[in-house]
Amino acid sequence: MDIREIQDLIKFVAKSGVSEVSLETDDFKLTVKTESNSKPKENIVYQVAAEPAPIVIPTVPAAPAPVSAAPAAPAPVAASNTVTIKSPMIGTFYRSSGPDKPLFVNVGDEVSPGKVICIIEAMKLFNEIECDVKGKIVKVLVDDATPVEYDQPLFLVEPA
Amino acid sequence: MNTLFIGQKVIRLSEIDSTNNYAAQQVKENGVLDGLVIIADYQLAGKGQRSRSWESEKGKNLLCSIVLNPNFIDVSNQFILNKAIALAVLKAAEMICPGAFLRIKWPNDIYMEDKKLAGILIESTINGSQIGSLIVGIGMNVNQLKFEVGGRPAISISQELGNEIPVEAVLQIVCKSLEVEYLKLKAGKLNYIDEEYQQNLWKLNEWQRFEMNGKTEMLKILGVNKSGLLITESEEGRRAEWRNGELILASSL
């Protein structure tokens, strides 16, 4: 049974008004369920005999089943030989301890665990972020004094 | 000092750039001594909010920093520290000025009516998801009677009480109060602190005109979320979350 046939079956079940259709062959067992009239949603449990893990595909009745998922938003991908240091919190990213103070780190600087690389201010709590790897800063990904989100990449470090 | 650990060791200085900087130096040299207090008569470069300075007449006010080691709090939940500390300073002020209308102005200023009584500036070091040390800077107006004209409205304890009070006595009450709230945190009573912080928020559930991005809007403060963002509601019922500095109360401009 291919994806086309499964889609057709889903459409058929959605239109038919029945609440459940089960199909079983030597290779697989397929069940298409509609929850209720008030909740027009279906769960399809597709079980292949050899692989017991069920795959649940929620769909909307009558609408064509999505063939492929939307492409994920492009995220900055670190080269395989670098480590990404991410923000541990929501806040504002600062590269120095004050407006007229030197930067904690520059591109090309050697860093090691315990070295302060930036400050993230979160609601008047100033957090000095220490590096937890030994290596060299290859890229600073955020501008000074700009807001950052939780887990946002801040630096790329080439481990030593 | 009548405490278990906060203030069991006190370093007294006459003049220093900032007690927070001095405390940071101590941590660097001697490690994190939980409860170490640094107190100064005068700060040459008192820290307010990044580059804002804290003006204080020599010997008149409480200027201190307290070192803590809250390694039992996850970084993702660190705003709870801010809440506990703000509550501690608020309760100390309530003890000293019984009956005064005191509230926490988000994120952590202590206000008496519409005037600032105390400010808090916290600095931490973070390694991975671990909080290495916490330095709590507290500035409280104690015996100062004149404040800079044109500055933000401020008030001191002696203005409220009508007489002077020794700064040392205020320090003791603040340390004791901070210890109580800190031990509550350590005992895992986070919900309790959350709730009390919320209840004591300045202008909670009151309509106020705020300025943001050059425009003004009437908003009502509903509370503060886990990350410390201020939650407001507009007259149309729209909810929004704000970072520190994004929102200014129009009347305080």
Short mmCIF file of C-alpha atoms in Angstrom, two decimals:
data_model
loop_
_atom_site.label_atom_id
_atom_site.label_comp_id
_atom_site.label_asym_id
_atom_site.label_seq_id
_atom_site.Cartn_x
_atom_site.Cartn_y
_atom_site.Cartn_z
CA MET A 1 0.00 0.00 0.00
CA ASP A 2 1.53 3.34 -0.94
CA ILE A 3 1.04 6.85 0.43
CA ARG A 4 -1.50 7.67 -2.33
CA GLU A 5 -3.72 4.80 -1.31
CA ILE A 6 -3.46 5.76 2.36
CA GLN A 7 -4.49 9.32 1.49
CA ASP A 8 -7.47 8.04 -0.46
CA LEU A 9 -8.46 5.83 2.42
CA ILE A 10 -8.28 8.79 4.85
CA LYS A 11 -10.50 10.85 2.54
CA PHE A 12 -12.91 8.00 2.22
CA VAL A 13 -13.18 7.49 5.97
CA ALA A 14 -13.58 11.25 6.57
CA LYS A 15 -16.46 11.49 4.09
CA SER A 16 -18.15 8.25 4.97
CA GLY A 17 -19.12 9.20 8.49
CA VAL A 18 -17.88 5.95 10.01
CA SER A 19 -15.72 6.31 13.07
CA GLU A 20 -13.16 3.60 12.41
CA VAL A 21 -11.83 1.47 9.56
CA SER A 22 -9.30 -1.30 10.07
CA LEU A 23 -7.36 -3.09 7.39
CA GLU A 24 -5.05 -5.99 7.98
CA THR A 25 -2.76 -7.86 5.61
CA ASP A 26 0.22 -10.11 6.10
CA ASP A 27 2.55 -7.11 6.05
CA PHE A 28 0.73 -4.48 8.03
CA LYS A 29 -2.26 -3.42 10.05
CA LEU A 30 -3.80 -0.01 9.35
CA THR A 31 -6.50 1.67 11.44
CA VAL A 32 -8.09 5.01 10.51
CA LYS A 33 -10.13 6.59 13.31
CA THR A 34 -12.27 9.72 13.49
CA GLU A 35 -12.62 10.95 17.07
CA SER A 36 -16.14 12.42 17.09
CA ASN A 37 -18.30 14.92 15.19
CA SER A 38 -17.46 17.74 17.58
CA LYS A 39 -13.75 17.10 17.15
CA PRO A 40 -13.21 16.60 13.43
CA LYS A 41 -9.77 15.05 13.74
CA GLU A 42 -8.43 11.65 12.83
CA ASN A 43 -5.61 9.58 14.08
CA ILE A 44 -4.15 7.04 11.78
CA VAL A 45 -2.19 4.28 13.35
CA TYR A 46 -0.05 2.58 10.78
CA GLN A 47 1.58 -0.53 12.06
CA VAL A 48 4.06 -2.60 10.11
CA ALA A 49 4.30 -6.11 11.45
CA ALA A 50 8.07 -6.17 11.45
CA GLU A 51 8.31 -2.79 13.21
CA PRO A 52 6.07 -2.62 16.22
CA ALA A 53 6.45 1.13 16.82
CA PRO A 54 3.21 2.87 15.74
CA ILE A 55 3.39 5.94 13.51
CA VAL A 56 0.62 8.37 14.31
CA ILE A 57 -0.29 10.86 11.60
CA PRO A 58 -2.91 13.40 12.63
CA THR A 59 -4.85 14.80 9.67
CA VAL A 60 -7.81 17.00 8.94
CA PRO A 61 -10.68 15.25 7.15
CA ALA A 62 -11.34 15.96 3.46
CA ALA A 63 -8.18 18.02 3.12
CA PRO A 64 -5.38 16.35 1.19
CA ALA A 65 -2.85 14.85 3.53
CA PRO A 66 0.40 16.76 3.58
CA VAL A 67 2.97 14.89 1.55
CA SER A 68 6.00 16.68 2.90
CA ALA A 69 6.55 18.80 5.97
CA ALA A 70 7.37 22.49 5.53
CA PRO A 71 11.11 23.05 5.40
CA ALA A 72 12.57 24.00 8.76
CA ALA A 73 13.58 27.64 9.20
CA PRO A 74 17.22 28.06 8.27
CA ALA A 75 19.29 28.02 11.46
CA PRO A 76 22.90 29.01 11.68
CA VAL A 77 24.70 25.76 11.20
CA ALA A 78 27.99 25.45 12.98
CA ALA A 79 30.77 23.84 11.04
CA SER A 80 31.47 20.40 12.39
CA ASN A 81 34.77 21.46 13.95
CA THR A 82 33.30 24.29 16.04
CA VAL A 83 31.35 24.46 19.27
CA THR A 84 28.41 26.86 19.56
CA ILE A 85 28.04 28.76 22.82
CA LYS A 86 24.39 29.57 23.40
CA SER A 87 22.57 32.01 25.63
CA PRO A 88 21.39 30.36 28.84
CA MET A 89 18.58 32.91 29.23
CA ILE A 90 16.43 35.67 27.77
CA GLY A 91 18.22 38.98 28.14
CA THR A 92 20.48 41.58 26.60
CA PHE A 93 23.90 40.60 25.27
CA TYR A 94 26.90 42.74 26.20
CA ARG A 95 30.44 42.25 24.98
CA SER A 96 32.05 44.37 27.71
CA SER A 97 31.45 45.22 31.36
CA GLY A 98 30.60 48.83 30.51
CA PRO A 99 30.20 51.19 27.56
CA ASP A 100 33.83 52.38 27.78
CA LYS A 101 35.37 49.06 28.83
CA PRO A 102 37.38 46.67 26.61
CA LEU A 103 35.61 43.74 24.94
CA PHE A 104 35.76 40.47 26.87
CA VAL A 105 36.77 38.58 23.74
CA ASN A 106 37.54 39.21 20.08
CA VAL A 107 37.59 36.89 17.10
CA GLY A 108 40.87 34.98 17.19
CA ASP A 109 41.21 35.11 21.00
CA GLU A 110 42.15 31.96 22.86
CA VAL A 111 39.60 31.04 25.54
CA SER A 112 39.51 28.45 28.26
CA PRO A 113 36.96 27.32 30.85
CA GLY A 114 36.29 30.06 33.40
CA LYS A 115 37.09 32.92 31.02
CA VAL A 116 34.28 35.49 30.93
CA ILE A 117 33.15 35.95 27.33
CA CYS A 118 30.06 38.17 27.68
CA ILE A 119 27.42 39.55 30.02
CA ILE A 120 23.75 38.78 29.62
CA GLU A 121 21.54 41.16 31.51
CA ALA A 122 18.20 39.67 32.42
CA MET A 123 15.84 42.05 34.22
CA LYS A 124 18.63 43.84 36.13
CA LEU A 125 20.45 40.62 36.93
CA PHE A 126 23.85 40.83 35.26
CA ASN A 127 25.23 37.43 34.36
CA GLU A 128 28.86 37.01 33.47
CA ILE A 129 28.91 34.06 31.13
CA GLU A 130 32.01 31.93 31.43
CA CYS A 131 33.35 29.85 28.59
CA ASP A 132 33.08 26.11 29.20
CA VAL A 133 35.39 24.98 26.42
CA LYS A 134 39.04 25.52 25.56
CA GLY A 135 39.66 26.87 22.10
CA LYS A 136 39.62 29.90 19.85
CA ILE A 137 36.76 32.32 19.14
CA VAL A 138 36.00 32.08 15.41
CA LYS A 139 32.82 34.10 15.26
CA VAL A 140 30.71 36.44 17.38
CA LEU A 141 27.11 35.91 16.26
CA VAL A 142 25.32 38.72 18.11
CA ASP A 143 25.89 42.49 18.16
CA ASP A 144 26.68 44.27 21.41
CA ALA A 145 23.71 45.48 23.47
CA THR A 146 21.08 43.54 21.55
CA PRO A 147 18.31 41.33 22.93
CA VAL A 148 18.86 37.57 22.88
CA GLU A 149 16.52 34.64 23.35
CA TYR A 150 17.01 31.49 25.35
CA ASP A 151 19.38 29.11 23.51
CA GLN A 152 20.31 31.67 20.87
CA PRO A 153 23.81 30.99 19.49
CA LEU A 154 26.28 33.65 20.67
CA PHE A 155 29.77 32.47 19.74
CA LEU A 156 31.46 29.87 17.61
CA VAL A 157 34.53 28.37 19.24
CA GLU A 158 37.06 26.12 17.55
CA PRO A 159 38.04 23.66 20.27
CA ALA A 160 41.72 23.25 21.01
CA MET B 1 25.21 39.57 63.90
CA ASN B 2 22.10 37.62 64.80
CA THR B 3 22.10 35.42 61.68
CA LEU B 4 23.13 31.94 60.69
CA PHE B 5 25.48 32.80 57.85
CA ILE B 6 24.72 36.10 56.12
CA GLY B 7 26.93 38.76 57.71
CA GLN B 8 28.96 36.39 59.85
CA LYS B 9 31.86 37.93 58.04
CA VAL B 10 31.66 41.64 57.26
CA ILE B 11 34.29 43.73 55.49
CA ARG B 12 33.86 47.42 56.30
CA LEU B 13 35.28 50.03 53.97
CA SER B 14 35.27 53.78 54.15
CA GLU B 15 35.54 54.39 50.43
CA ILE B 16 35.50 52.06 47.45
CA ASP B 17 34.74 52.23 43.74
CA SER B 18 31.80 49.85 44.18
CA THR B 19 31.08 47.24 46.84
CA ASN B 20 29.99 44.82 44.09
CA ASN B 21 33.39 45.13 42.39
CA TYR B 22 35.15 44.60 45.70
CA ALA B 23 33.00 41.52 46.39
CA ALA B 24 33.78 40.14 42.91
CA GLN B 25 37.49 40.55 43.62
CA GLN B 26 37.07 38.70 46.92
CA VAL B 27 35.28 35.85 45.14
CA LYS B 28 38.04 35.67 42.56
CA GLU B 29 40.77 35.54 45.21
CA ASN B 30 39.16 33.51 47.98
CA GLY B 31 36.29 31.64 46.39
CA VAL B 32 32.58 32.02 47.13
CA LEU B 33 32.13 32.62 50.86
CA ASP B 34 28.38 32.23 51.28
CA GLY B 35 27.07 35.19 53.29
CA LEU B 36 30.10 37.50 53.04
CA VAL B 37 29.05 41.15 53.41
CA ILE B 38 30.93 44.17 52.09
CA ILE B 39 29.75 47.52 53.40
CA ALA B 40 31.07 50.97 52.53
CA ASP B 41 30.41 54.51 53.71
CA TYR B 42 30.88 55.81 50.22
CA GLN B 43 31.11 54.46 46.69
CA LEU B 44 33.15 56.38 44.14
CA ALA B 45 31.53 54.54 41.26
CA GLY B 46 28.35 53.09 42.72
CA LYS B 47 26.61 50.94 40.22
CA GLY B 48 23.08 51.56 39.18
CA GLN B 49 21.63 49.99 36.13
CA ARG B 50 24.43 49.68 33.57
CA SER B 51 26.20 53.05 33.52
CA ARG B 52 23.51 54.73 35.64
CA SER B 53 25.22 55.79 38.83
CA TRP B 54 23.89 55.62 42.36
CA GLU B 55 24.30 58.95 44.21
CA SER B 56 24.71 58.81 47.95
CA GLU B 57 25.95 61.20 50.66
CA LYS B 58 28.90 59.79 52.57
CA GLY B 59 27.95 57.66 55.58
CA LYS B 60 24.25 58.39 55.24
CA ASN B 61 22.99 55.33 53.46
CA LEU B 62 23.26 51.58 53.34
CA LEU B 63 25.63 50.56 50.56
CA CYS B 64 26.46 46.91 50.72
CA SER B 65 27.08 43.76 48.73
CA ILE B 66 26.32 40.26 49.85
CA VAL B 67 27.94 37.16 48.37
CA LEU B 68 25.76 34.08 47.96
CA ASN B 69 26.25 30.65 46.46
CA PRO B 70 22.86 29.59 45.05
CA ASN B 71 24.14 26.53 43.19
CA PHE B 72 20.81 24.81 43.96
CA ILE B 73 18.96 27.08 41.52
CA ASP B 74 19.04 26.25 37.82
CA VAL B 75 20.07 29.08 35.51
CA SER B 76 16.76 28.77 33.64
CA ASN B 77 14.98 29.67 36.87
CA GLN B 78 17.31 32.39 38.06
CA PHE B 79 14.71 35.15 38.17
CA ILE B 80 13.41 33.52 41.36
CA LEU B 81 16.59 34.83 43.01
CA ASN B 82 15.64 38.34 41.99
CA LYS B 83 12.19 37.82 43.46
CA ALA B 84 13.48 36.45 46.77
CA ILE B 85 16.03 39.24 47.17
CA ALA B 86 13.54 42.00 46.31
CA LEU B 87 11.10 40.50 48.82
CA ALA B 88 13.79 40.37 51.50
CA VAL B 89 14.67 44.06 51.07
CA LEU B 90 10.98 44.97 50.97
CA LYS B 91 10.30 43.10 54.21
CA ALA B 92 13.33 44.68 55.90
CA ALA B 93 11.98 48.12 54.94
CA GLU B 94 8.54 47.15 56.27
CA MET B 95 10.12 46.14 59.58
CA ILE B 96 11.94 49.46 59.87
CA CYS B 97 9.01 51.61 58.66
CA PRO B 98 5.90 49.85 59.90
CA GLY B 99 2.73 51.05 58.24
CA ALA B 100 4.48 52.66 55.27
CA PHE B 101 3.15 51.83 51.80
CA LEU B 102 5.97 49.78 50.32
CA ARG B 103 6.03 47.87 47.05
CA ILE B 104 8.43 46.22 44.60
CA LYS B 105 8.72 48.14 41.36
CA TRP B 106 9.51 45.58 38.69
CA PRO B 107 12.02 44.17 38.39
CA ASN B 108 13.49 44.94 41.81
CA ASP B 109 13.38 48.55 43.04
CA ILE B 110 11.76 49.18 46.39
CA TYR B 111 9.31 52.05 46.37
CA MET B 112 7.63 53.92 49.19
CA GLU B 113 4.47 55.42 47.72
CA ASP B 114 5.80 56.84 44.43
CA LYS B 115 9.38 57.33 45.56
CA LYS B 116 12.41 55.08 45.37
CA LEU B 117 13.71 53.89 48.72
CA ALA B 118 16.11 51.16 47.66
CA GLY B 119 17.74 49.68 44.60
CA ILE B 120 19.19 46.26 43.98
CA LEU B 121 21.79 45.20 41.45
CA ILE B 122 22.67 41.55 41.19
CA GLU B 123 25.68 40.12 39.40
CA SER B 124 26.28 36.45 38.82
CA THR B 125 28.81 34.22 37.15
CA ILE B 126 27.47 31.41 35.00
CA ASN B 127 29.24 28.34 33.74
CA GLY B 128 27.08 26.06 31.64
CA SER B 129 23.77 25.78 33.48
CA GLN B 130 25.38 26.39 36.86
CA ILE B 131 25.31 29.63 38.84
CA GLY B 132 28.83 30.02 40.19
CA SER B 133 28.36 32.94 42.53
CA LEU B 134 25.89 35.70 43.17
CA ILE B 135 26.74 39.20 44.32
CA VAL B 136 23.76 41.13 45.61
CA GLY B 137 24.31 44.88 45.70
CA ILE B 138 21.82 46.76 47.84
CA GLY B 139 21.54 50.51 48.15
CA MET B 140 18.99 51.88 50.59
CA ASN B 141 18.39 55.53 51.45
CA VAL B 142 18.66 55.70 55.23
CA ASN B 143 19.58 59.14 56.58
CA GLN B 144 19.93 61.22 53.45
CA LEU B 145 17.52 64.18 53.50
CA LYS B 146 18.19 65.89 50.19
CA PHE B 147 18.04 64.26 46.81
CA GLU B 148 19.15 65.56 43.46
CA VAL B 149 16.60 67.91 41.98
CA GLY B 150 15.39 66.68 38.61
CA GLY B 151 16.42 63.13 39.36
CA ARG B 152 13.95 60.37 39.90
CA PRO B 153 11.87 60.93 43.06
CA ALA B 154 13.55 59.34 46.08
CA ILE B 155 12.87 59.02 49.78
CA SER B 156 14.84 57.87 52.84
CA ILE B 157 13.93 55.99 55.98
CA SER B 158 14.66 59.01 58.19
CA GLN B 159 12.35 61.17 56.07
CA GLU B 160 9.60 58.66 56.74
CA LEU B 161 10.38 58.12 60.44
CA GLY B 162 11.27 61.72 61.30
CA ASN B 163 14.51 60.71 62.97
CA GLU B 164 17.89 59.25 62.11
CA ILE B 165 18.56 55.54 62.40
CA PRO B 166 22.01 53.89 62.49
CA VAL B 167 23.00 52.40 59.13
CA GLU B 168 24.44 49.41 61.02
CA ALA B 169 20.96 48.60 62.42
CA VAL B 170 19.50 48.66 58.90
CA LEU B 171 22.27 46.35 57.69
CA GLN B 172 21.45 43.83 60.41
CA ILE B 173 17.75 43.80 59.54
CA VAL B 174 18.48 43.48 55.80
CA CYS B 175 20.88 40.56 56.39
CA LYS B 176 18.40 38.77 58.64
CA SER B 177 15.56 39.29 56.18
CA LEU B 178 17.67 38.14 53.22
CA GLU B 179 18.67 35.03 55.12
CA VAL B 180 15.02 34.13 55.77
CA GLU B 181 14.04 34.45 52.08
CA TYR B 182 17.20 32.70 50.91
CA LEU B 183 16.55 29.75 53.22
CA LYS B 184 12.99 29.56 51.87
CA LEU B 185 14.50 29.24 48.38
CA LYS B 186 16.88 26.58 49.61
CA ALA B 187 13.93 24.71 51.12
CA GLY B 188 12.28 24.75 47.67
CA LYS B 189 9.41 27.09 48.57
CA LEU B 190 9.54 28.75 45.16
CA ASN B 191 5.77 29.04 44.72
CA TYR B 192 5.51 30.85 48.01
CA ILE B 193 8.11 33.41 46.92
CA ASP B 194 6.48 33.75 43.49
CA GLU B 195 3.14 34.52 45.03
CA GLU B 196 4.43 37.00 47.60
CA TYR B 197 6.45 38.85 44.96
CA GLN B 198 3.36 39.09 42.77
CA GLN B 199 1.20 40.37 45.64
CA ASN B 200 3.69 43.12 46.43
CA LEU B 201 4.17 44.40 42.88
CA TRP B 202 3.93 48.17 42.54
CA LYS B 203 0.88 49.26 40.49
CA LEU B 204 -0.40 45.70 40.14
CA ASN B 205 -3.81 45.63 38.41
CA GLU B 206 -3.90 49.42 38.09
CA TRP B 207 -4.33 51.20 34.77
CA GLN B 208 -1.25 53.27 33.99
CA ARG B 209 -0.04 55.16 30.96
CA PHE B 210 3.17 53.58 29.69
CA GLU B 211 5.51 54.66 26.96
CA MET B 212 7.02 52.17 24.57
CA ASN B 213 8.72 52.65 21.18
CA GLY B 214 7.82 56.33 21.17
CA LYS B 215 4.06 55.84 21.69
CA THR B 216 1.98 55.70 24.83
CA GLU B 217 -0.69 53.26 25.86
CA MET B 218 -2.87 52.50 28.88
CA LEU B 219 -1.81 49.16 30.35
CA LYS B 220 -2.49 47.15 33.44
CA ILE B 221 0.27 45.10 35.08
CA LEU B 222 -0.88 41.50 35.54
CA GLY B 223 2.32 40.00 36.89
CA VAL B 224 5.80 38.76 36.08
CA ASN B 225 6.58 35.47 34.36
CA LYS B 226 9.26 32.88 35.13
CA SER B 227 11.85 34.64 32.97
CA GLY B 228 11.15 37.93 34.73
CA LEU B 229 9.22 39.49 31.86
CA LEU B 230 6.45 41.89 32.87
CA ILE B 231 2.99 40.80 31.73
CA THR B 232 0.50 43.53 30.88
CA GLU B 233 -2.99 43.78 29.48
CA SER B 234 -4.23 46.54 27.18
CA GLU B 235 -7.67 48.11 27.24
CA GLU B 236 -8.64 45.85 24.33
CA GLY B 237 -7.64 42.84 26.41
CA ARG B 238 -4.40 42.23 24.55
CA ARG B 239 -1.66 40.60 26.62
CA ALA B 240 2.00 41.45 26.16
CA GLU B 241 5.33 40.59 27.76
CA TRP B 242 8.06 43.15 28.27
CA ARG B 243 11.75 43.10 28.94
CA ASN B 244 13.38 45.49 31.34
CA GLY B 245 13.78 48.90 29.69
CA GLU B 246 11.19 48.36 26.96
CA LEU B 247 8.42 49.92 28.98
CA ILE B 248 8.47 53.24 30.84
CA LEU B 249 5.75 54.52 33.11
CA ALA B 250 4.77 57.79 31.41
CA SER B 251 4.34 59.70 34.68
CA SER B 252 7.93 58.95 35.66
CA LEU B 253 9.39 60.44 32.48
#
